[in-house]
Coordinates of C-alpha atoms in Angstrom, one line a residue:
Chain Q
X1 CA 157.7 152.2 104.8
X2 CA 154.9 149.5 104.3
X3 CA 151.6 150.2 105.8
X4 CA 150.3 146.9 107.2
X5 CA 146.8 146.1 108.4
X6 CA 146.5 142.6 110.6
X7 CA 143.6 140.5 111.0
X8 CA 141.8 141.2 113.9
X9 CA 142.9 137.5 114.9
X10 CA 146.2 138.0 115.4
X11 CA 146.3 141.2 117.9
X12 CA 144.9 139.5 120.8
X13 CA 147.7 136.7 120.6
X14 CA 150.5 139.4 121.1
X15 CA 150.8 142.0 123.4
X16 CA 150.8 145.5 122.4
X17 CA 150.3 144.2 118.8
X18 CA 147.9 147.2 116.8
X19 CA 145.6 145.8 114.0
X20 CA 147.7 148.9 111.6
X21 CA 151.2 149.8 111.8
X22 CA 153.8 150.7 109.3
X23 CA 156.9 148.8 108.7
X24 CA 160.4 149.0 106.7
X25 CA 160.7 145.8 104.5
X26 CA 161.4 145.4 100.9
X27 CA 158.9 142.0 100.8
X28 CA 156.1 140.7 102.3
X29 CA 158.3 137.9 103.9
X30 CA 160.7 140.7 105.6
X31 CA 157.5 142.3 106.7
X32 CA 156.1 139.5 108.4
X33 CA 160.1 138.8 109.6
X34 CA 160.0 142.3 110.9
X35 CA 157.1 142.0 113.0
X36 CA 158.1 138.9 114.0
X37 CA 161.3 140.3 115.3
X38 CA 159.0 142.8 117.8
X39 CA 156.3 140.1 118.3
X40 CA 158.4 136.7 118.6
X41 CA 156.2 133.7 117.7
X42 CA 154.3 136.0 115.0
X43 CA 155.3 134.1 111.9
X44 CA 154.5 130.4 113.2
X45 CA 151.1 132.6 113.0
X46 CA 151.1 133.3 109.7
X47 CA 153.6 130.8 107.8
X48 CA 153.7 127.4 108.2
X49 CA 157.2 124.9 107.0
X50 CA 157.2 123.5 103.6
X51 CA 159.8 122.4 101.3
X52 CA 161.3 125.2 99.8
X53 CA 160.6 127.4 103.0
X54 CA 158.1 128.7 105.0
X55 CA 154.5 129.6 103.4
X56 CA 151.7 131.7 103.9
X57 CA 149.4 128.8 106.3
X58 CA 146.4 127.9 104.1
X59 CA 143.8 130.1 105.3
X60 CA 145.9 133.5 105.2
X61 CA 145.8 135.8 102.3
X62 CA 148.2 139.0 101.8
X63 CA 147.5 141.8 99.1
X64 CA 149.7 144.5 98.0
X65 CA 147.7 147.6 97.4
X66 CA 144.9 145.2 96.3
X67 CA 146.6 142.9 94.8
X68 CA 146.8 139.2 95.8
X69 CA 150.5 138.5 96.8
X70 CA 153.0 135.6 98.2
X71 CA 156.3 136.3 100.9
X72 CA 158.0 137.5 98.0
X73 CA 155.9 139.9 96.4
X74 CA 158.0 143.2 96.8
X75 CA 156.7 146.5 98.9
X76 CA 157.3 149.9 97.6
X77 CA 157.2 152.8 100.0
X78 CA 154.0 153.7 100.4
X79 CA 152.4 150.0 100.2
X80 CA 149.7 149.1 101.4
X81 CA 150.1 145.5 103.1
X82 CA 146.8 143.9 103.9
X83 CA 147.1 140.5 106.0
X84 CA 144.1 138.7 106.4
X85 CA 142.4 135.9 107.9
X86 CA 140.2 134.1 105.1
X87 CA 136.6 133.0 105.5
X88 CA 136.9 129.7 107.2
X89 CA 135.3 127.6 109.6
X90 CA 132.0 128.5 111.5
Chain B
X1 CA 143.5 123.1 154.4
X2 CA 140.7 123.2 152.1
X3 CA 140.9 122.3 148.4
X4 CA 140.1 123.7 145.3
X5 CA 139.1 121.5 142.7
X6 CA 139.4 122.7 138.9
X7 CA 137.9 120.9 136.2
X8 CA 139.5 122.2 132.6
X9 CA 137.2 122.1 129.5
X10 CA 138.8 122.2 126.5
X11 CA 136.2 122.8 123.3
X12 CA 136.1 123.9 119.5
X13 CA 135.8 127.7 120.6
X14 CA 138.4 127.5 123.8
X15 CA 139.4 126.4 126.6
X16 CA 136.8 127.0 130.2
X17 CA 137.8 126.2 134.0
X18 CA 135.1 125.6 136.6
X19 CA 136.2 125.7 139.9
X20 CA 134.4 124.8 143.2
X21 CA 135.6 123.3 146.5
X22 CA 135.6 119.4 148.6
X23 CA 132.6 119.5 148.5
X24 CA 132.1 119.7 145.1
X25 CA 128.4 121.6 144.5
X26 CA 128.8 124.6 143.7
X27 CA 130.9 125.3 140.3
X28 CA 131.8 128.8 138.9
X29 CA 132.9 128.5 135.0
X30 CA 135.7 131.0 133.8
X31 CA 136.3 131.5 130.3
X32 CA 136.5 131.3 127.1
X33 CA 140.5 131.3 127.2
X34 CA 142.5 130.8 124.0
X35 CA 140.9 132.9 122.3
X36 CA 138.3 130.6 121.0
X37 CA 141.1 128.3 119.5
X38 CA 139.5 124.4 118.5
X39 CA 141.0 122.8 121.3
X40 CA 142.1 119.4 121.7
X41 CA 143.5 118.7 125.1
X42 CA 143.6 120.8 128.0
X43 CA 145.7 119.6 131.5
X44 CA 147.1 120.4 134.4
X45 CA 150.8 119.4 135.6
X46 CA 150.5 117.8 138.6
X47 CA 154.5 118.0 139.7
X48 CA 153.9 122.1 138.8
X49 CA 154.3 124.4 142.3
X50 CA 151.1 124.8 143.9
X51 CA 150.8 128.4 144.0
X52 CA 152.0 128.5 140.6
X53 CA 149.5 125.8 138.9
X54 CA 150.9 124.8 135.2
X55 CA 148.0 124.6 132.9
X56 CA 148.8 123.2 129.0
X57 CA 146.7 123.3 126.3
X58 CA 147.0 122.0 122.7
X59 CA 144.9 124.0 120.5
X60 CA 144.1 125.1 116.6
X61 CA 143.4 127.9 114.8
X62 CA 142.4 127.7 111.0
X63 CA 143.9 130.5 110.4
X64 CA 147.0 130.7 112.7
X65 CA 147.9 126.9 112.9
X66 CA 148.8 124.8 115.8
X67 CA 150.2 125.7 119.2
X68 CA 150.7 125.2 122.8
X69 CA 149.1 127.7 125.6
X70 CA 150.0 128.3 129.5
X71 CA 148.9 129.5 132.0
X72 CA 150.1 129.7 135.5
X73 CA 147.8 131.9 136.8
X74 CA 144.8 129.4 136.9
X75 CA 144.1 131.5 133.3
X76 CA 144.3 134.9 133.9
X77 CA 147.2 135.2 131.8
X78 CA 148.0 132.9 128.7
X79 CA 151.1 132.6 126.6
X80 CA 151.3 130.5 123.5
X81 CA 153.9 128.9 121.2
X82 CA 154.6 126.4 118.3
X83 CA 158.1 126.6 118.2
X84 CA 159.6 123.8 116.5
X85 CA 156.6 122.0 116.7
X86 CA 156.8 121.4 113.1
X87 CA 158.1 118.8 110.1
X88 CA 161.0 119.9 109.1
X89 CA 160.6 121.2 105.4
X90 CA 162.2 118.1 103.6
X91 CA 159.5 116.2 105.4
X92 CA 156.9 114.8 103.2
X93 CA 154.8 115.1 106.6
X94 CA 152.7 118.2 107.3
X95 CA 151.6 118.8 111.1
X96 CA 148.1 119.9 111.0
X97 CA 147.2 119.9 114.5
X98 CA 148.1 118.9 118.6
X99 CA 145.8 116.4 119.8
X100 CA 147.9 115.2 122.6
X101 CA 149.3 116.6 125.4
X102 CA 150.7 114.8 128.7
X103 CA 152.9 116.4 131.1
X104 CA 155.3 115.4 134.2
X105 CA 159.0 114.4 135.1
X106 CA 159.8 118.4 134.1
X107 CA 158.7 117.9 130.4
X108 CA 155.6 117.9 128.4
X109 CA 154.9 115.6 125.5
X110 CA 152.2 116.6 122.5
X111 CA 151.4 114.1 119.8
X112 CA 150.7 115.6 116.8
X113 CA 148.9 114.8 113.5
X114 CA 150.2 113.9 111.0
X115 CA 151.2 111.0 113.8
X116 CA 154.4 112.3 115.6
X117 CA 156.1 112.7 119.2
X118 CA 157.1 116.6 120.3
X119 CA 158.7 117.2 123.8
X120 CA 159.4 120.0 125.5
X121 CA 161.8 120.8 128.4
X122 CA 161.4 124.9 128.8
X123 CA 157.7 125.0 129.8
X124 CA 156.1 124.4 126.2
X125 CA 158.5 127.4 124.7
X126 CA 160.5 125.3 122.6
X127 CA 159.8 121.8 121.4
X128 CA 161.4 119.1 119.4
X129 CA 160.8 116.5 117.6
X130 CA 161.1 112.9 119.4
X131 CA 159.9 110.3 116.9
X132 CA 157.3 109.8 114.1
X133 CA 158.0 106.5 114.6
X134 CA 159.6 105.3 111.4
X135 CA 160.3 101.8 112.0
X136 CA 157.2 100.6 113.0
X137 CA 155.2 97.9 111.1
X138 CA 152.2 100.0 108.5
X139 CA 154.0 103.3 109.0
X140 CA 153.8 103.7 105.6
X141 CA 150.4 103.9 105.7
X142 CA 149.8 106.1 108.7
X143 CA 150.1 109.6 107.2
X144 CA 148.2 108.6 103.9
X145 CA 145.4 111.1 103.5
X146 CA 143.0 108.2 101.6
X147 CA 143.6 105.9 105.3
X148 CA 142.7 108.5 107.6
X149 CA 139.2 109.1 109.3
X150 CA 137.6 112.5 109.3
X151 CA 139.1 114.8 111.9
X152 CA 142.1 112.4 111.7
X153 CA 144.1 112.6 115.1
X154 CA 147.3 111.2 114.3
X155 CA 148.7 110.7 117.9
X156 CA 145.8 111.7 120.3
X157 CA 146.8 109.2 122.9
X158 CA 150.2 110.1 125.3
X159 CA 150.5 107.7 129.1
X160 CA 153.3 108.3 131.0
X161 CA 154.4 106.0 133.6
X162 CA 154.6 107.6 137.0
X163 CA 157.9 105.9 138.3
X164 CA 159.6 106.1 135.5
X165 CA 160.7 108.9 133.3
X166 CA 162.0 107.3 130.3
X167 CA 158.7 104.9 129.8
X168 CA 155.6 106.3 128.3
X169 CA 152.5 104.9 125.8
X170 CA 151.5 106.3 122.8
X171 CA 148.2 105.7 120.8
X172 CA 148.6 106.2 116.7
X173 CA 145.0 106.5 115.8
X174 CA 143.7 103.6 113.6
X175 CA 146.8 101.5 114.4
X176 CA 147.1 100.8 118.0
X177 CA 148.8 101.4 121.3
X178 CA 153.0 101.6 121.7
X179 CA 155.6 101.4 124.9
X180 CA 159.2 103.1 124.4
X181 CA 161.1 102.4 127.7
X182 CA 163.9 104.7 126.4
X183 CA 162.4 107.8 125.9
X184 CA 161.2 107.4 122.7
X185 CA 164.4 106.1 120.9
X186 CA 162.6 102.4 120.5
X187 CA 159.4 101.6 120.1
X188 CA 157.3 98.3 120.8
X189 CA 153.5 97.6 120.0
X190 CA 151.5 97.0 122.6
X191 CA 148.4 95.5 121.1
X192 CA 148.4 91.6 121.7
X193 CA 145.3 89.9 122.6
X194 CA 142.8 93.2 121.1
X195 CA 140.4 92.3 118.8
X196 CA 139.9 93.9 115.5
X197 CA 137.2 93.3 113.1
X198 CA 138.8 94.3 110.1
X199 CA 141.6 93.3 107.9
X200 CA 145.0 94.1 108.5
X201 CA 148.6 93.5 107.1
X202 CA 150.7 93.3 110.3
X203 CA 150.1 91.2 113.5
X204 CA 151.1 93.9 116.1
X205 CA 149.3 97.0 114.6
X206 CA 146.0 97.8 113.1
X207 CA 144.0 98.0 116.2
X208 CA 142.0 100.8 116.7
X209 CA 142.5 102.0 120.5
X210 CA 140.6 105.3 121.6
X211 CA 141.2 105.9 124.9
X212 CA 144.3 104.1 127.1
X213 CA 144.8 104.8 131.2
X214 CA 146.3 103.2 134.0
X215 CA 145.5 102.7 137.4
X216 CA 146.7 105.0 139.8
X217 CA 146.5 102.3 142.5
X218 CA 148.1 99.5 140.5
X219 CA 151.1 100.7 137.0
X220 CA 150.8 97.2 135.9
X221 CA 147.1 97.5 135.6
X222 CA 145.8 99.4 131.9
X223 CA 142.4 99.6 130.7
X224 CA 141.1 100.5 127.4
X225 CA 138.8 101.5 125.2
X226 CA 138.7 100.0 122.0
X227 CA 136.4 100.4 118.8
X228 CA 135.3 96.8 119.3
X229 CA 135.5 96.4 122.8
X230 CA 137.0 97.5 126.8
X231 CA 140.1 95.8 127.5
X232 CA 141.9 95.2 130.4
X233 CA 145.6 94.6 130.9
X234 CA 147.2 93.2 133.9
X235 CA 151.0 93.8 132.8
X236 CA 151.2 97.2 131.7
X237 CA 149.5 96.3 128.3
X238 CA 152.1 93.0 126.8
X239 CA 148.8 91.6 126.9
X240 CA 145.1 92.2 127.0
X241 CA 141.9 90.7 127.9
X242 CA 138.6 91.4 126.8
X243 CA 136.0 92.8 129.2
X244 CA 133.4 93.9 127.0
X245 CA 130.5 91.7 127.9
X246 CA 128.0 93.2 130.5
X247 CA 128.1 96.6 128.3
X248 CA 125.5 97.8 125.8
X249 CA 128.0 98.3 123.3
X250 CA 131.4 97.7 122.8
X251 CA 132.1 101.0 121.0
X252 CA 132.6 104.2 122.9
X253 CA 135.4 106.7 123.1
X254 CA 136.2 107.9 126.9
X255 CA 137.3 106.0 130.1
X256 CA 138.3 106.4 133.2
X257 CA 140.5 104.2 135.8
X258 CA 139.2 105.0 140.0
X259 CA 142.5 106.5 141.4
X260 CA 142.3 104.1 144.6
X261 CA 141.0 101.0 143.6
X262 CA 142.6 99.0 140.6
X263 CA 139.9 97.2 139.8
X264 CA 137.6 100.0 139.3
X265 CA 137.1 101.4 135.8
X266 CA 134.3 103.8 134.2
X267 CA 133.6 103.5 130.0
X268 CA 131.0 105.9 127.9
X269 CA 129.5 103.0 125.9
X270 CA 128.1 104.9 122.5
X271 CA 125.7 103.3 119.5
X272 CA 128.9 102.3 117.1
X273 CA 127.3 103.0 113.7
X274 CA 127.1 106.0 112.2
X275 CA 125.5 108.5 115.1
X276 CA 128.2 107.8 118.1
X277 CA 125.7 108.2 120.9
X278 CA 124.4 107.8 124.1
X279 CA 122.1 104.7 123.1
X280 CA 118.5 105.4 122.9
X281 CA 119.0 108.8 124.1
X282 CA 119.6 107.6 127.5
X283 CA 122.8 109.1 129.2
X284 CA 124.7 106.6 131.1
X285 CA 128.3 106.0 132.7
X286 CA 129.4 102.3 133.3
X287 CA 131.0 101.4 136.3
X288 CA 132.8 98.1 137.3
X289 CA 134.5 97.9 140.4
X290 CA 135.5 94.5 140.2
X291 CA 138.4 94.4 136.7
X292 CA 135.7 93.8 134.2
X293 CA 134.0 90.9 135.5
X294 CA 130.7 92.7 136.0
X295 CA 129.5 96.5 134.8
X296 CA 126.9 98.7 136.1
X297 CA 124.7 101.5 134.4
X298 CA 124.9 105.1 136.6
X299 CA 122.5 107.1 135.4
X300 CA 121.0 109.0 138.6
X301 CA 120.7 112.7 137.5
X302 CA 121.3 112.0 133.5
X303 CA 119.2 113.3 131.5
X304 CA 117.1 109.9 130.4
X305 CA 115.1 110.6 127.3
X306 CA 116.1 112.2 124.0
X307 CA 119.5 112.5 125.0
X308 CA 121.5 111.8 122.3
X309 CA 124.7 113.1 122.8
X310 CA 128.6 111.8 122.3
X311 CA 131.7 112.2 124.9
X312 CA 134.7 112.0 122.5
X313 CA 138.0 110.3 124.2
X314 CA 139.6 112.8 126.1
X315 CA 135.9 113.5 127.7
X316 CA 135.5 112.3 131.1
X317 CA 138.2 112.7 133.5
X318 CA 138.4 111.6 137.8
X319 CA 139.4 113.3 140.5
X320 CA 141.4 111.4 143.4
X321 CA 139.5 112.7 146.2
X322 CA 139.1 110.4 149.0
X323 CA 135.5 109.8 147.2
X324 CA 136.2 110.5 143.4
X325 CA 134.5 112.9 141.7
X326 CA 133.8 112.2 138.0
X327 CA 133.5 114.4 135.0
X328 CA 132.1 114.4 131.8
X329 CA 131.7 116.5 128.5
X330 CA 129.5 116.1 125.7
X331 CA 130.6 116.8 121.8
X332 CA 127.2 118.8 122.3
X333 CA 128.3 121.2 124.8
X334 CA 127.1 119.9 128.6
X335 CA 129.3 119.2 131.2
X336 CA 128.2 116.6 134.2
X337 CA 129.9 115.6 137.3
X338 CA 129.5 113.4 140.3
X339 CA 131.1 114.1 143.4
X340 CA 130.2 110.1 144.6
X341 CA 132.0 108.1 141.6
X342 CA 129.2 108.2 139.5
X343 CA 126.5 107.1 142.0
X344 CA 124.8 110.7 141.2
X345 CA 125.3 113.2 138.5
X346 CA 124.2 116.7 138.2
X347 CA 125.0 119.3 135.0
X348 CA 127.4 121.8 136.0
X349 CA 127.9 123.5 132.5
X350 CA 125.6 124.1 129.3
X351 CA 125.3 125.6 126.1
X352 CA 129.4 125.1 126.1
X353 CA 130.9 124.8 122.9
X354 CA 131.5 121.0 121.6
X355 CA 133.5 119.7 124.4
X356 CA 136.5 117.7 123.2
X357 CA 138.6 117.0 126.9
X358 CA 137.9 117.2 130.1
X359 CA 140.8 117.3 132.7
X360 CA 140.3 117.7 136.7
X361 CA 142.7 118.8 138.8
X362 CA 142.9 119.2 142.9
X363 CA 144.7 122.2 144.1
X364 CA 145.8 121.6 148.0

């Protein structure tokens, strides 16, 4: 079980979406999937197409416990999954 | 019954409504909606039930991409989606953002940048791609990051015709104005007679058309405005004539046609260099009720010194009272309207965000 903190962007798009919640997935990708599952329309939030399959859109950056990660960076129990909106625009 | 009257702002931090009645005095603002999404185009369905109002908007996010909002509850509720309103991945074209948006005959059409034609049929849930035009002359270069202007559009401009569900215009930003009469299978350019003061590599594109509407009184009747020029076309834009002169500047973004009368038209003339407004700070609205022949300034209750403000192309919108009210937005955050076609103006709005579109919409 992944424990994933959102961007305080993304909660007010989705109803009942929380800004923390924990998640079973093996990846960042089947994370996102998995909340994307519960909250339909979530990934278009976060990923965007591209040849090869979808990406993390330009201004979003993901970390595994601290570390700077992709969709297929793996989660180990315990993770800690931190999605978040970068600095951008004014 | 009385009316209610809603004028929809969209800006770069969301979408606002102001709402008053007839009369048209007294405005209350409501928002921001969208959650302070960069919004591009913000409209009303006009065929949507009554009680249940349809309002669209295309908006941006920097960090959560592209999508579509609705409402049907005049904005207390919103839903969003972009589904399939996307390349597909073996496209070399990336969509960045919506800046069109055009609803009736039970669908709603967005144009998207990079230039591209979206439809949907299930209420802006789902959309598809129609066209991103392939066979048109200069395609090639429409998508080329080195050919496009800042804040590139792509395909800000959608007209649909009224009568007929299977005919609509499109405007590709930088290269001119185009009429499918088959929903969008076929294309044809519709830019013969505009001027353009630069070189170009194919006859019938090139032209750089900012804002496109047609009379409400007359389909056959189009006017325009152009970077270099108004324009004024007389059989539902094969061909177009040049009404610029009369006007202190044949640049400007927004315009609007008078829903009863087919020769009446309204432009925004701006300084064309560089700064894109009002010219020497003097806020104005031209008016010419007779096709173009002849223009005059309206400036009664605009502000008239130091007032140096833009109105993008989706920025001034009319209402079709049986005395139009007229609407505009500044990219500086005021809103003004006139509830006698421009004879008078008063601010309704300030200290908005950058306005980008203005829509109005009478609710019987």
């Amino acid at each position: 079980m992944a424990d994933v903190h959102l961007p305080a962007t993304l909660p007010p798009l989705f109803e009942g979406l929380p800004r923390r919640l924990d998640v079973e997935a093996a990846s960042v990708g089947e994370a996102l999937a998995a909340l994307d599952a519960r909250w339909p329309g979530l990934l278009d939030r976060v990923c965007e197409p591209a040849a090869g399959g979808p990406v993390l859109r330009p201004h979003i950056r993901v970390f595994v416990d601290g570390e700077r990660a992709e969709l297929g960076t793996p989660l180990a129990a315990g993770s800690r999954l931190d999605v978040i909106a970068a600095i951008s625009g004014g | 019954m009385a009316c209610r009257v809603l004028v929809l702002v969209g800006t770069r931090k969301g979408a606002f409504l102001l709402e008053s009645d007839e009369s048209r005095a007294q405005w209350e603002l409501r928002g921001p909606f969208c959650e302070g999404w960069n919004v591009y185009r913000a409209i009303h369905d006009v065929d949507s039930d009554p009680a249940r109002p349809a309002i669209y908007v295309a908006a941006h996010s920097e960090w959560h991409g592209p999508a579509i909002w609705r409402s049907h509850d005049l904005g207390a509720s919103w839903e969003h989606s972009s589904e399939g309103l996307a390349y597909d991945e073996s496209s070399e074209l990336r969509l960045s953002k919506v800046s069109g948006l055009a609803a009736g005959h039970g669908r709603l059409l967005a144009g998207a940048e990079a230039a591209g034609l979206f439809e949907s049929r299930d209420d802006g849930a789902t959309w598809s791609l129609i066209t991103t035009l392939d066979d048109q002359p200069g395609r090639a270069d429409w998508n080329v990051p080195g050919n496009q202007p800042p804040g590139h559009l792509g395909l800000p401009g959608l007209l649909l015709d009224p009568d007929d569900p299977d005919r609509f215009w499109i405007v590709v930003q930088g290269f001119g104005a185009f009429e499918t009469t088959d929903a969008g299978r076929t294309w044809t350019p519709r830019n013969r007679g505009l001027r353009a003061d630069w070189p170009r590599e194919h006859e019938e594109v090139g032209f750089c058309v900012h804002k496109l509407v047609m009379s409400p009184a007359d389909h056959e009747r189009l006017y325009q405005q152009n970077h270099v020029g108004v324009h004024r076309s007389d059989d539902a834009g094969r061909s177009w004539t040049e009404i610029t002169e009369g006007l202190p500047s044949e640049f400007g973004f927004a315009a609007a046609a008078h829903p009863h009368d087919r020769d009446g038209f309204y432009v925004i003339p701006l300084d064309g260099g560089h700064g894109r407004v009002m010219p020497e700070g003097r806020a104005a609205v031209w008016r010419t009720r007779d096709a173009g022949a002849s223009w005059e300034r309206l400036s009664r209750g605009l502000p008239q010194e130091d007032a140096y403000v833009g109105v993008l192309r989706e920025g001034m919108a009319i209402d079709d009272l049986a005395k139009p009210g007229l609407y505009f937005g500044t990219s500086t955050g005021q809103l003004f309207a006139s509830a006698d076609e421009g004879d008078s103006w008063q601010l309704i709005a300030d200290y908005l965000p950058g306005i980008a579109s203005v829509e109005v919409a009478v609710l019987d």
